[in-house]
């Protein structure tokens, strides 16, 4: 297959051509290699890594240095997918200057192609400043995990007309500010459909129904690698935790029973040479 590196413009062309966009999170080199091989168009180094691989309670403690470390591993693994660095809490909301410097780190130090940040109208000037500085931005509205306490917990957003209208307006603000795409999380499907029809830039949904231009999942949810909390909208395609646990237990049993290592996994020395060894 003839493949080339995917750019934000390619993602926008996919919407124009009616082609669905696939996006997944990845936090390390082996997963990035596999997702790239599977043809996933966008790889998000999500701040969800705070929970899925660093063991934090939520995404709030995640630092820029942690994000850069993981993004570097992902960019080493994926040659074709567009790599999106997720701006962690307080890396962009403090000032336009902070936002540009931190987003710049994702691109200069880690090799990301674009960044994602949470918020609508409240971050429109920050998005504008980033785009003006030459940094492609994906917006993220609806359920925004970094401000979860203000939203009253992990629940669907835009359930009444006023809240739904605010999400639609936020999407339009982001498009007008120059975002190349907008991620919609936990938004009622008919509202996401309306946003997708109104925007010229693509929408990427997670818990936002089938009408979005693309879909994203946290890869640990898809693979069954994280079961502390699984949102209703996440589909588990395989239960890797169970398979890994079986393998680990079997290894331990075989070591205890001296079934591993076998001859096949051991090295030998010529008998005559062995005799010379005291
Ligand atoms: O950090 C993340 O993984 C995300 C997902 C909700 C897409 O933002």
Coordinates of C-alpha atoms and ligand atoms in Angstrom, one line a residue:
X1 CA 0.0 0.0 0.0
X2 CA 1.3 3.5 -0.9
X3 CA 1.1 5.5 2.3
X4 CA 2.1 9.0 3.2
X5 CA 2.3 10.9 6.4
X6 CA -1.2 12.3 7.3
X7 CA -1.6 16.0 7.9
X8 CA -4.5 18.1 9.3
X9 CA -5.4 19.1 5.7
X10 CA -5.8 15.4 4.8
X11 CA -8.1 14.9 7.8
X12 CA -10.2 17.8 6.6
X13 CA -10.2 16.4 3.0
X14 CA -11.5 13.1 4.4
X15 CA -14.6 14.9 5.8
X16 CA -15.2 16.6 2.4
X17 CA -14.9 13.2 0.7
X18 CA -17.3 11.6 3.2
X19 CA -14.5 9.2 4.5
X20 CA -14.7 8.2 8.2
X21 CA -11.7 9.2 10.3
X22 CA -10.3 6.8 12.9
X23 CA -8.4 7.9 16.0
X24 CA -7.0 6.1 19.1
X25 CA -4.9 6.9 22.0
X26 CA -1.3 5.5 22.3
X27 CA 1.2 6.2 25.0
X28 CA 4.2 4.1 23.9
X29 CA 6.3 2.8 21.0
X30 CA 4.8 -0.7 20.6
X31 CA 1.2 0.5 20.6
X32 CA 2.1 3.3 18.1
X33 CA 3.7 0.8 15.8
X34 CA 0.6 -1.4 15.8
X35 CA -1.9 1.4 15.4
X36 CA 0.1 2.8 12.5
X37 CA 0.2 -0.7 11.0
X38 CA -3.6 -0.9 11.4
X39 CA -4.1 2.3 9.4
X40 CA -5.4 4.5 12.2
X41 CA -5.3 8.1 10.9
X42 CA -4.8 10.0 14.1
X43 CA -2.9 8.9 17.2
X44 CA -3.7 10.9 20.3
X45 CA -1.1 10.9 23.1
X46 CA -4.0 11.6 25.6
X47 CA -3.6 13.0 29.1
X48 CA -5.6 9.9 29.9
X49 CA -2.2 8.3 30.2
X50 CA -2.3 9.7 33.8
X51 CA -4.9 7.1 34.6
X52 CA -4.2 4.3 32.1
X53 CA -0.4 4.1 32.5
X54 CA 0.8 6.3 35.3
X55 CA -1.8 5.2 37.9
X56 CA -3.1 8.7 38.9
X57 CA -6.6 9.1 40.2
X58 CA -7.5 11.5 37.3
X59 CA -5.8 13.6 34.6
X60 CA -5.1 16.7 36.7
X61 CA -1.6 15.8 38.0
X62 CA -0.2 15.0 34.5
X63 CA 2.8 17.3 33.6
X64 CA 4.2 18.6 30.4
X65 CA 7.4 16.6 30.9
X66 CA 5.4 13.3 31.3
X67 CA 3.4 14.2 28.1
X68 CA 6.6 14.9 26.2
X69 CA 8.3 11.7 27.4
X70 CA 5.4 9.5 26.1
X71 CA 4.8 11.6 22.9
X72 CA 8.5 11.0 22.0
X73 CA 8.0 7.2 22.2
X74 CA 4.8 7.4 20.1
X75 CA 6.4 9.5 17.4
X76 CA 9.3 7.0 17.2
X77 CA 6.7 4.3 16.5
X78 CA 4.3 5.8 14.1
X79 CA 5.5 6.9 10.6
X80 CA 2.1 7.7 9.0
X81 CA -0.5 8.7 11.5
X82 CA -1.0 12.3 12.5
X83 CA 0.3 12.5 16.1
X84 CA -1.7 14.7 18.4
X85 CA -0.2 15.9 21.8
X86 CA -2.8 16.4 24.5
X87 CA -2.2 19.6 26.4
X88 CA -2.4 18.8 30.1
X89 CA -4.2 20.8 32.8
X90 CA -2.7 24.3 33.3
X91 CA -0.4 24.0 30.3
X92 CA -2.5 26.4 28.2
X93 CA -5.2 28.0 30.3
X94 CA -2.7 30.3 32.1
X95 CA -1.8 32.6 29.2
X96 CA -1.4 32.6 25.4
X97 CA 2.4 32.7 25.9
X98 CA 2.3 29.5 28.1
X99 CA 0.1 27.8 25.5
X100 CA 2.4 28.6 22.6
X101 CA 5.5 27.6 24.5
X102 CA 4.0 24.3 25.7
X103 CA 2.4 23.4 22.4
X104 CA 5.7 24.3 20.8
X105 CA 7.4 21.8 23.0
X106 CA 5.1 19.0 21.7
X107 CA 6.2 19.8 18.2
X108 CA 9.9 20.7 18.7
X109 CA 10.9 18.2 21.4
X110 CA 8.5 15.3 20.8
X111 CA 7.8 15.5 17.1
X112 CA 4.0 15.9 17.4
X113 CA 2.1 17.2 14.4
X114 CA -0.7 19.0 16.3
X115 CA -2.1 19.5 19.8
X116 CA -5.5 19.0 21.4
X117 CA -6.9 21.1 24.2
X118 CA -10.2 21.2 26.2
X119 CA -12.7 24.0 26.1
X120 CA -14.9 26.1 23.8
X121 CA -15.6 29.8 23.9
X122 CA -13.3 30.2 27.0
X123 CA -10.2 29.1 25.0
X124 CA -11.0 30.6 21.6
X125 CA -8.3 33.3 21.9
X126 CA -5.7 30.7 23.0
X127 CA -6.7 28.5 19.9
X128 CA -6.3 31.6 17.7
X129 CA -2.9 32.4 19.1
X130 CA -1.7 28.8 18.6
X131 CA -2.9 28.7 15.0
X132 CA -1.3 32.1 14.4
X133 CA 1.9 30.6 15.7
X134 CA 1.6 27.8 13.2
X135 CA 0.4 25.1 15.5
X136 CA -2.6 23.0 14.3
X137 CA -5.2 22.6 17.1
X138 CA -8.0 20.1 17.7
X139 CA -10.7 21.4 20.1
X140 CA -12.3 19.2 22.7
X141 CA -15.8 20.0 24.1
X142 CA -18.7 18.3 25.8
X143 CA -17.4 16.2 28.6
X144 CA -14.0 17.7 29.4
X145 CA -12.2 15.5 32.0
X146 CA -9.8 18.3 33.1
X147 CA -12.8 20.3 34.5
X148 CA -14.8 17.3 35.7
X149 CA -15.5 18.6 39.1
X150 CA -17.1 21.7 37.6
X151 CA -19.2 19.5 35.3
X152 CA -20.5 17.4 38.3
X153 CA -18.8 14.1 37.3
X154 CA -18.4 11.9 34.3
X155 CA -21.8 12.3 32.6
X156 CA -23.4 13.1 29.3
X157 CA -23.4 16.9 28.5
X158 CA -25.9 19.0 26.6
X159 CA -29.0 17.2 27.9
X160 CA -31.3 20.3 27.9
X161 CA -31.7 22.9 25.2
X162 CA -29.6 25.5 26.8
X163 CA -26.7 23.2 27.5
X164 CA -26.9 21.7 24.0
X165 CA -26.9 25.2 22.5
X166 CA -23.8 26.1 24.5
X167 CA -22.0 23.0 23.0
X168 CA -23.0 23.9 19.5
X169 CA -21.8 27.5 20.0
X170 CA -18.5 26.2 21.5
X171 CA -18.0 24.1 18.4
X172 CA -18.6 27.2 16.1
X173 CA -16.2 29.3 18.3
X174 CA -13.5 26.7 17.9
X175 CA -14.0 26.5 14.1
X176 CA -13.9 30.3 13.8
X177 CA -10.7 30.4 16.0
X178 CA -9.0 28.1 13.4
X179 CA -9.2 24.6 15.0
X180 CA -8.7 22.0 12.3
X181 CA -11.1 19.6 14.0
X182 CA -13.3 19.3 17.0
X183 CA -13.6 16.4 19.4
X184 CA -17.0 15.8 21.0
X185 CA -17.1 13.8 24.2
X186 CA -20.3 12.4 25.8
X187 CA -22.7 14.6 23.7
X188 CA -26.2 13.4 22.7
X189 CA -26.0 11.9 19.2
X190 CA -28.6 14.3 17.6
X191 CA -26.6 17.3 18.9
X192 CA -23.3 15.8 17.6
X193 CA -25.1 15.2 14.3
X194 CA -26.2 18.8 14.1
X195 CA -22.6 20.1 14.9
X196 CA -21.2 17.8 12.3
X197 CA -23.5 19.2 9.7
X198 CA -22.9 22.8 10.7
X199 CA -19.1 22.7 10.8
X200 CA -16.9 22.6 7.8
X201 CA -14.0 21.0 9.9
X202 CA -14.4 17.4 11.0
X203 CA -15.9 16.2 14.3
X204 CA -14.4 13.3 16.1
X205 CA -16.8 11.6 18.5
X206 CA -16.3 9.6 21.7
X207 CA -19.8 8.8 23.1
X208 CA -21.3 11.2 20.6
X209 CA -23.0 8.8 18.2
X210 CA -22.4 7.5 14.7
X211 CA -22.8 10.7 12.7
X212 CA -19.5 12.3 13.7
X213 CA -16.9 12.4 10.9
X214 CA -14.7 10.2 13.0
X215 CA -14.4 8.2 16.2
X216 CA -11.9 8.0 19.0
X217 CA -11.4 5.5 21.8
X218 CA -9.0 5.2 24.7
X219 CA -7.0 2.2 23.5
X220 CA -6.8 0.7 27.0
X221 CA -10.7 0.6 27.0
X222 CA -10.8 -1.1 23.6
X223 CA -8.2 -3.7 24.6
X224 CA -9.6 -4.3 28.1
X225 CA -6.4 -3.1 29.7
X226 CA -8.0 -0.7 32.2
X227 CA -11.0 -1.7 34.3
X228 CA -10.9 0.8 37.1
X229 CA -13.5 2.8 35.2
X230 CA -15.0 2.0 31.8
X231 CA -17.4 4.6 30.4
X232 CA -20.7 3.3 28.8
X233 CA -19.6 4.5 25.4
X234 CA -16.4 2.5 25.3
X235 CA -16.5 -0.7 23.4
X236 CA -14.1 -3.5 24.6
X237 CA -13.0 -5.5 21.6
X238 CA -10.8 -8.0 23.6
X239 CA -10.0 -8.6 27.2
X240 CA -6.2 -8.4 27.2
X241 CA -6.0 -8.1 31.0
X242 CA -7.4 -11.6 31.4
X243 CA -5.1 -13.0 28.8
X244 CA -2.0 -11.3 30.2
X245 CA -2.9 -12.5 33.8
X246 CA -3.2 -16.1 32.5
X247 CA 0.2 -15.8 30.9
X248 CA 1.8 -14.4 34.0
X249 CA 0.3 -17.0 36.3
X250 CA 1.4 -19.8 33.9
X251 CA 4.9 -18.5 33.8
X252 CA 5.1 -18.4 37.6
X253 CA 3.7 -22.0 37.9
X254 CA 6.2 -23.3 35.3
X255 CA 9.1 -21.7 37.1
X256 CA 8.0 -23.2 40.5
X257 CA 7.6 -26.6 38.8
X258 CA 10.9 -26.4 36.9
X259 CA 9.0 -26.6 33.6
X260 CA 10.7 -23.4 32.4
X261 CA 13.3 -23.0 31.2
X262 CA 13.5 -26.1 29.1
X263 CA 16.5 -27.3 27.1
X264 CA 15.2 -25.2 24.2
X265 CA 15.7 -22.0 26.3
X266 CA 19.1 -23.0 27.7
X267 CA 22.7 -22.7 26.4
X268 CA 25.2 -25.5 26.4
X269 CA 29.0 -26.0 26.5
X270 CA 31.0 -28.7 24.9
X271 CA 31.5 -31.7 27.4
X272 CA 35.3 -31.6 27.0
X273 CA 35.4 -27.9 27.8
X274 CA 33.1 -28.4 30.8
X275 CA 35.5 -31.1 32.2
X276 CA 38.3 -28.4 32.3
X277 CA 36.3 -26.1 34.4
X278 CA 37.0 -26.5 38.2
Ligands
LIG1 O1 -7.0 12.0 27.0 C1 -7.7 11.3 26.2 O2 -7.5 10.1 26.1 C2 -8.8 11.9 25.6 C3 -9.9 11.0 25.1 C4 -11.2 11.3 25.8 C5 -10.1 11.1 23.7 O3 -8.9 13.1 25.5

